[in-house]
Amino acid sequence: MSLSGSSVIVTGAGAGLGRAYALELARQGAKVVVNDVSEDAAGAVVDEISSAGGEAVAAVVPVGDSAAADQLVQTAVDSFGRLDALVTNAGILRDKSLLKMTDEDFDAVIHVHLRGTFTCVRAAYKYFKENGVAGHIVCIGSPTGQRGNFGQTNYAAAKAGIVGMVRTWALEMKKAGVTVNAVIPVAATAMTKTVPYFRAAVEADERGEPMPDFFRKDLGFGPADDVAGVVAFLASSEADGITGQVLGAGGDRLQVWSHPQPVAEEYHDGGWDFSTTSDRGNAIVKENLQDVGEKFPELPDELKPKD
């Protein structure tokens, strides 16, 4: 097992994707710090890991503040003697369209997702650097952060920010031999469960049945376990030398996301004043308009919601 003997923190690991990550890391031999705000949820995942012959401890603390991040690192060191990897998964949703979203809705999501990722990664990297550990960091993004989604200003900002931080950290951590990558999961979650388009897939998953091939093969959409293997790979020594990358995972699909690149360039002597931009720039932009949001193919008739 490539993670045998390693110590890994997974934030937001009491349910959903985070639980799947923690269980898979344990299956691959890692000792896991299971973080969640719910003592019952974290304890249940610890029990699952222990029952399967693995080692895990619960760390019940809301991520966001530096003290919480330091506590997680200390828990790993106190429990398992070291820290080798971190998976930042914790998050919340406060979905509302722009004019309905309050300051509190925005700040809450940014605090947990973006600040929580920042403080946890900083604490883990500090430990890695001070102890000469070539550690591995996996930060969880979202398709919303890559392409946008209606009603998710706060979530999109946080997830796009996480990817931006990952690219910066890859530069800063390279000399220390620490890898940091992002994973974009496309999986059945509490959020996708509310979307009618995915209903047939989510309901099949909840019944313990395989998802229809349309979702797995055409959309790259599946249960949380489909993402967990990619996360565990990036948290292991198998991924040494891979850093600053953004991988999409779900269903039968694995993606490597490109870094943003210009799709058109043109130069004009003296620069682009209002008149030149209106004359020439206007056509350049309109010839290269980029789409926003996810574009899904039409559902087959047998998978369309009946109500």
GROMACS .gro file of C-alpha atoms in nm:
model
  307
    1MET     CA    1   0.000   0.000   0.000
    2SER     CA    2   0.159   0.324  -0.119
    3LEU     CA    3   0.036   0.524   0.181
    4SER     CA    4   0.131   0.262   0.440
    5GLY     CA    5   0.235   0.423   0.768
    6SER     CA    6   0.168   0.779   0.653
    7SER     CA    7  -0.041   1.025   0.852
    8VAL     CA    8  -0.307   1.229   0.670
    9ILE     CA    9  -0.553   1.499   0.775
   10VAL     CA   10  -0.886   1.520   0.589
   11THR     CA   11  -1.102   1.821   0.670
   12GLY     CA   12  -1.479   1.794   0.640
   13ALA     CA   13  -1.451   1.415   0.647
   14GLY     CA   14  -1.768   1.328   0.836
   15ALA     CA   15  -1.985   1.270   0.529
   16GLY     CA   16  -2.002   1.280   0.150
   17LEU     CA   17  -1.685   1.332  -0.045
   18GLY     CA   18  -1.470   1.389   0.262
   19ARG     CA   19  -1.579   1.059   0.413
   20ALA     CA   20  -1.496   0.881   0.087
   21TYR     CA   21  -1.149   1.038   0.085
   22ALA     CA   22  -1.082   0.935   0.445
   23LEU     CA   23  -1.195   0.577   0.387
   24GLU     CA   24  -0.989   0.539   0.069
   25LEU     CA   25  -0.677   0.685   0.232
   26ALA     CA   26  -0.718   0.435   0.515
   27ARG     CA   27  -0.764   0.150   0.266
   28GLN     CA   28  -0.432   0.251   0.113
   29GLY     CA   29  -0.263   0.226   0.454
   30ALA     CA   30  -0.277   0.583   0.584
   31LYS     CA   31  -0.356   0.677   0.941
   32VAL     CA   32  -0.626   0.940   0.919
   33VAL     CA   33  -0.725   1.244   1.121
   34VAL     CA   34  -1.099   1.270   1.049
   35ASN     CA   35  -1.204   1.632   1.089
   36ASP     CA   36  -1.563   1.748   1.107
   37VAL     CA   37  -1.784   1.988   1.304
   38SER     CA   38  -2.008   1.696   1.404
   39GLU     CA   39  -1.868   1.468   1.672
   40ASP     CA   40  -2.111   1.192   1.576
   41ALA     CA   41  -2.023   1.211   1.205
   42ALA     CA   42  -1.648   1.215   1.265
   43GLY     CA   43  -1.677   0.933   1.516
   44ALA     CA   44  -1.878   0.721   1.274
   45VAL     CA   45  -1.607   0.750   1.007
   46VAL     CA   46  -1.337   0.667   1.263
   47ASP     CA   47  -1.538   0.358   1.358
   48GLU     CA   48  -1.568   0.255   0.990
   49ILE     CA   49  -1.193   0.283   0.945
   50SER     CA   50  -1.118   0.100   1.269
   51SER     CA   51  -1.363  -0.179   1.188
   52ALA     CA   52  -1.181  -0.235   0.859
   53GLY     CA   53  -0.848  -0.266   1.042
   54GLY     CA   54  -0.723   0.089   0.990
   55GLU     CA   55  -0.621   0.366   1.227
   56ALA     CA   56  -0.802   0.698   1.266
   57VAL     CA   57  -0.882   0.965   1.521
   58ALA     CA   58  -1.152   1.231   1.521
   59ALA     CA   59  -1.076   1.603   1.540
   60VAL     CA   60  -1.396   1.797   1.601
   61VAL     CA   61  -1.329   2.160   1.516
   62PRO     CA   62  -1.461   2.405   1.252
   63VAL     CA   63  -1.186   2.499   1.009
   64GLY     CA   64  -1.122   2.861   0.924
   65ASP     CA   65  -0.916   3.008   1.206
   66SER     CA   66  -0.544   2.950   1.254
   67ALA     CA   67  -0.601   2.787   1.594
   68ALA     CA   68  -0.815   2.516   1.432
   69ALA     CA   69  -0.550   2.447   1.169
   70ASP     CA   70  -0.277   2.423   1.432
   71GLN     CA   71  -0.496   2.188   1.634
   72LEU     CA   72  -0.536   1.953   1.337
   73VAL     CA   73  -0.163   1.934   1.276
   74GLN     CA   74  -0.096   1.876   1.645
   75THR     CA   75  -0.360   1.602   1.654
   76ALA     CA   76  -0.183   1.419   1.372
   77VAL     CA   77   0.155   1.450   1.541
   78ASP     CA   78   0.026   1.352   1.885
   79SER     CA   79  -0.174   1.058   1.752
   80PHE     CA   80   0.052   0.920   1.481
   81GLY     CA   81   0.392   1.078   1.543
   82ARG     CA   82   0.403   1.277   1.220
   83LEU     CA   83   0.211   1.440   0.935
   84ASP     CA   84   0.263   1.342   0.572
   85ALA     CA   85  -0.037   1.477   0.382
   86LEU     CA   86  -0.334   1.709   0.403
   87VAL     CA   87  -0.666   1.704   0.214
   88THR     CA   88  -0.866   2.027   0.249
   89ASN     CA   89  -1.227   1.938   0.181
   90ALA     CA   90  -1.434   2.119   0.447
   91GLY     CA   91  -1.700   2.353   0.317
   92ILE     CA   92  -2.051   2.489   0.350
   93LEU     CA   93  -2.312   2.625   0.110
   94ARG     CA   94  -2.513   2.945   0.133
   95ASP     CA   95  -2.659   2.956  -0.219
   96LYS     CA   96  -2.851   3.267  -0.322
   97SER     CA   97  -2.856   3.489  -0.630
   98LEU     CA   98  -2.650   3.806  -0.607
   99LEU     CA   99  -2.918   4.051  -0.491
  100LYS     CA  100  -3.042   3.807  -0.226
  101MET     CA  101  -2.699   3.710  -0.093
  102THR     CA  102  -2.614   3.882   0.235
  103ASP     CA  103  -2.272   3.982   0.365
  104GLU     CA  104  -2.307   3.700   0.617
  105ASP     CA  105  -2.383   3.445   0.342
  106PHE     CA  106  -2.074   3.554   0.152
  107ASP     CA  107  -1.840   3.572   0.450
  108ALA     CA  108  -1.944   3.235   0.594
  109VAL     CA  109  -1.860   3.046   0.275
  110ILE     CA  110  -1.534   3.234   0.219
  111HIS     CA  111  -1.431   3.172   0.581
  112VAL     CA  112  -1.471   2.796   0.567
  113HIS     CA  113  -1.367   2.719   0.209
  114LEU     CA  114  -1.105   2.979   0.126
  115ARG     CA  115  -0.969   3.089   0.464
  116GLY     CA  116  -0.999   2.735   0.598
  117THR     CA  117  -0.790   2.604   0.310
  118PHE     CA  118  -0.535   2.883   0.356
  119THR     CA  119  -0.490   2.832   0.731
  120CYS     CA  120  -0.477   2.452   0.713
  121VAL     CA  121  -0.227   2.450   0.426
  122ARG     CA  122  -0.011   2.711   0.600
  123ALA     CA  123  -0.004   2.505   0.921
  124ALA     CA  124   0.075   2.181   0.737
  125TYR     CA  125   0.347   2.341   0.524
  126LYS     CA  126   0.506   2.492   0.835
  127TYR     CA  127   0.527   2.144   0.986
  128PHE     CA  128   0.661   1.994   0.663
  129LYS     CA  129   0.931   2.256   0.624
  130GLU     CA  130   1.043   2.254   0.987
  131ASN     CA  131   1.065   1.874   0.992
  132GLY     CA  132   1.208   1.812   0.646
  133VAL     CA  133   0.898   1.627   0.526
  134ALA     CA  134   0.833   1.616   0.151
  135GLY     CA  135   0.461   1.624   0.215
  136HIS     CA  136   0.159   1.619  -0.013
  137ILE     CA  137  -0.132   1.862  -0.012
  138VAL     CA  138  -0.459   1.810  -0.198
  139CYS     CA  139  -0.708   2.098  -0.213
  140ILE     CA  140  -1.063   2.036  -0.328
  141GLY     CA  141  -1.204   2.272  -0.590
  142SER     CA  142  -1.528   2.259  -0.787
  143PRO     CA  143  -1.659   2.293  -1.142
  144THR     CA  144  -1.832   2.607  -1.011
  145GLY     CA  145  -1.493   2.764  -0.942
  146GLN     CA  146  -1.375   2.674  -1.291
  147ARG     CA  147  -1.680   2.785  -1.491
  148GLY     CA  148  -1.929   2.958  -1.260
  149ASN     CA  149  -2.280   2.859  -1.153
  150PHE     CA  150  -2.601   3.054  -1.100
  151GLY     CA  151  -2.664   3.143  -0.734
  152GLN     CA  152  -2.314   3.062  -0.613
  153THR     CA  153  -2.118   3.388  -0.605
  154ASN     CA  154  -1.960   3.303  -0.271
  155TYR     CA  155  -1.884   2.939  -0.354
  156ALA     CA  156  -1.745   3.024  -0.699
  157ALA     CA  157  -1.517   3.289  -0.552
  158ALA     CA  158  -1.389   3.050  -0.286
  159LYS     CA  159  -1.328   2.758  -0.520
  160ALA     CA  160  -1.161   2.971  -0.788
  161GLY     CA  161  -0.948   3.125  -0.516
  162ILE     CA  162  -0.838   2.782  -0.395
  163VAL     CA  163  -0.710   2.692  -0.741
  164GLY     CA  164  -0.526   3.025  -0.761
  165MET     CA  165  -0.363   2.958  -0.425
  166VAL     CA  166  -0.260   2.607  -0.533
  167ARG     CA  167  -0.071   2.745  -0.832
  168THR     CA  168   0.105   2.998  -0.611
  169TRP     CA  169   0.188   2.743  -0.343
  170ALA     CA  170   0.334   2.505  -0.600
  171LEU     CA  171   0.594   2.773  -0.673
  172GLU     CA  172   0.659   2.849  -0.307
  173MET     CA  173   0.681   2.486  -0.191
  174LYS     CA  174   0.886   2.343  -0.475
  175LYS     CA  175   1.222   2.388  -0.304
  176ALA     CA  176   1.097   2.205   0.004
  177GLY     CA  177   0.983   1.911  -0.209
  178VAL     CA  178   0.620   1.952  -0.105
  179THR     CA  179   0.356   1.890  -0.371
  180VAL     CA  180   0.024   2.073  -0.381
  181ASN     CA  181  -0.254   2.002  -0.628
  182ALA     CA  182  -0.627   2.060  -0.669
  183VAL     CA  183  -0.901   1.811  -0.746
  184ILE     CA  184  -1.227   1.908  -0.914
  185PRO     CA  185  -1.482   1.643  -0.814
  186VAL     CA  186  -1.789   1.574  -1.024
  187ALA     CA  187  -1.990   1.350  -0.797
  188ALA     CA  188  -2.314   1.289  -0.615
  189THR     CA  189  -2.316   1.532  -0.323
  190ALA     CA  190  -2.568   1.720  -0.110
  191MET     CA  191  -2.559   1.994  -0.376
  192THR     CA  192  -2.613   1.774  -0.683
  193LYS     CA  193  -2.892   1.590  -0.504
  194THR     CA  194  -3.106   1.903  -0.532
  195VAL     CA  195  -3.057   1.935  -0.910
  196PRO     CA  196  -3.333   1.755  -1.110
  197TYR     CA  197  -3.091   1.684  -1.395
  198PHE     CA  198  -2.891   1.446  -1.172
  199ARG     CA  199  -3.188   1.290  -0.992
  200ALA     CA  200  -3.176   0.951  -1.165
  201ALA     CA  201  -2.804   0.918  -1.090
  202VAL     CA  202  -2.828   1.024  -0.728
  203GLU     CA  203  -3.131   0.804  -0.661
  204ALA     CA  204  -2.951   0.504  -0.812
  205ASP     CA  205  -2.651   0.574  -0.590
  206GLU     CA  206  -2.871   0.600  -0.281
  207ARG     CA  207  -3.025   0.261  -0.365
  208GLY     CA  208  -2.677   0.111  -0.389
  209GLU     CA  209  -2.715   0.058  -0.764
  210PRO     CA  210  -2.468   0.151  -1.041
  211MET     CA  211  -2.537   0.489  -1.197
  212PRO     CA  212  -2.662   0.485  -1.558
  213ASP     CA  213  -2.384   0.488  -1.817
  214PHE     CA  214  -2.500   0.826  -1.947
  215PHE     CA  215  -2.386   0.989  -1.624
  216ARG     CA  216  -2.067   0.789  -1.575
  217LYS     CA  217  -1.943   0.791  -1.934
  218ASP     CA  218  -2.096   1.095  -2.104
  219LEU     CA  219  -2.082   1.337  -1.810
  220GLY     CA  220  -1.802   1.193  -1.599
  221PHE     CA  221  -2.037   1.193  -1.301
  222GLY     CA  222  -2.046   0.923  -1.035
  223PRO     CA  223  -2.046   0.847  -0.664
  224ALA     CA  224  -1.792   0.995  -0.425
  225ASP     CA  225  -1.578   0.680  -0.436
  226ASP     CA  226  -1.487   0.757  -0.798
  227VAL     CA  227  -1.302   1.069  -0.683
  228ALA     CA  228  -1.139   0.918  -0.376
  229GLY     CA  229  -0.877   0.718  -0.563
  230VAL     CA  230  -0.747   1.029  -0.738
  231VAL     CA  231  -0.726   1.217  -0.407
  232ALA     CA  232  -0.540   0.929  -0.242
  233PHE     CA  233  -0.299   0.909  -0.536
  234LEU     CA  234  -0.211   1.278  -0.507
  235ALA     CA  235  -0.162   1.239  -0.131
  236SER     CA  236   0.087   0.955  -0.182
  237SER     CA  237   0.450   0.922  -0.286
  238GLU     CA  238   0.324   0.788  -0.619
  239ALA     CA  239   0.252   1.152  -0.711
  240ASP     CA  240   0.600   1.284  -0.631
  241GLY     CA  241   0.692   1.540  -0.896
  242ILE     CA  242   0.331   1.630  -0.975
  243THR     CA  243   0.253   1.974  -0.838
  244GLY     CA  244   0.051   2.283  -0.925
  245GLN     CA  245  -0.196   2.073  -1.124
  246VAL     CA  246  -0.576   2.069  -1.135
  247LEU     CA  247  -0.731   1.728  -1.193
  248GLY     CA  248  -1.098   1.660  -1.258
  249ALA     CA  249  -1.241   1.329  -1.144
  250GLY     CA  250  -1.583   1.166  -1.159
  251GLY     CA  251  -1.752   0.862  -1.301
  252ASP     CA  252  -1.528   0.701  -1.563
  253ARG     CA  253  -1.346   1.026  -1.647
  254LEU     CA  254  -1.016   1.178  -1.541
  255GLN     CA  255  -0.934   1.532  -1.654
  256VAL     CA  256  -0.630   1.755  -1.649
  257TRP     CA  257  -0.750   2.116  -1.645
  258SER     CA  258  -0.544   2.373  -1.830
  259HIS     CA  259  -0.417   2.687  -1.667
  260PRO     CA  260  -0.591   3.000  -1.804
  261GLN     CA  261  -0.427   3.104  -2.131
  262PRO     CA  262  -0.503   3.383  -2.381
  263VAL     CA  263  -0.713   3.265  -2.675
  264ALA     CA  264  -0.634   3.570  -2.889
  265GLU     CA  265  -0.369   3.842  -2.900
  266GLU     CA  266  -0.321   4.147  -3.116
  267TYR     CA  267  -0.092   4.447  -3.081
  268HIS     CA  268  -0.155   4.806  -3.182
  269ASP     CA  269   0.106   5.080  -3.198
  270GLY     CA  270   0.041   5.335  -2.927
  271GLY     CA  271  -0.187   5.108  -2.726
  272TRP     CA  272  -0.559   5.046  -2.714
  273ASP     CA  273  -0.746   5.370  -2.658
  274PHE     CA  274  -1.126   5.387  -2.657
  275SER     CA  275  -1.152   5.448  -3.032
  276THR     CA  276  -0.915   5.167  -3.129
  277THR     CA  277  -1.079   4.925  -2.889
  278SER     CA  278  -1.423   5.012  -3.026
  279ASP     CA  279  -1.303   4.973  -3.382
  280ARG     CA  280  -1.067   4.676  -3.377
  281GLY     CA  281  -1.091   4.533  -3.026
  282ASN     CA  282  -1.465   4.493  -3.048
  283ALA     CA  283  -1.435   4.246  -3.335
  284ILE     CA  284  -1.149   4.055  -3.170
  285VAL     CA  285  -1.347   4.005  -2.850
  286LYS     CA  286  -1.668   3.904  -3.027
  287GLU     CA  287  -1.482   3.652  -3.243
  288ASN     CA  288  -1.340   3.487  -2.930
  289LEU     CA  289  -1.623   3.502  -2.677
  290GLN     CA  290  -1.585   3.237  -2.406
  291ASP     CA  291  -1.883   3.055  -2.259
  292VAL     CA  292  -1.969   3.047  -1.890
  293GLY     CA  293  -2.130   2.783  -1.673
  294GLU     CA  294  -2.159   2.410  -1.734
  295LYS     CA  295  -2.327   2.296  -2.055
  296PHE     CA  296  -2.496   1.959  -2.020
  297PRO     CA  297  -2.634   1.742  -2.303
  298GLU     CA  298  -3.005   1.664  -2.301
  299LEU     CA  299  -3.100   1.374  -2.078
  300PRO     CA  300  -3.218   1.057  -2.249
  301ASP     CA  301  -3.596   1.024  -2.216
  302GLU     CA  302  -3.573   0.735  -1.970
  303LEU     CA  303  -3.360   0.943  -1.732
  304LYS     CA  304  -3.569   1.260  -1.736
  305PRO     CA  305  -3.748   1.349  -1.408
  306LYS     CA  306  -4.109   1.230  -1.415
  307ASP     CA  307  -4.249   1.523  -1.216
   0.00000   0.00000   0.00000
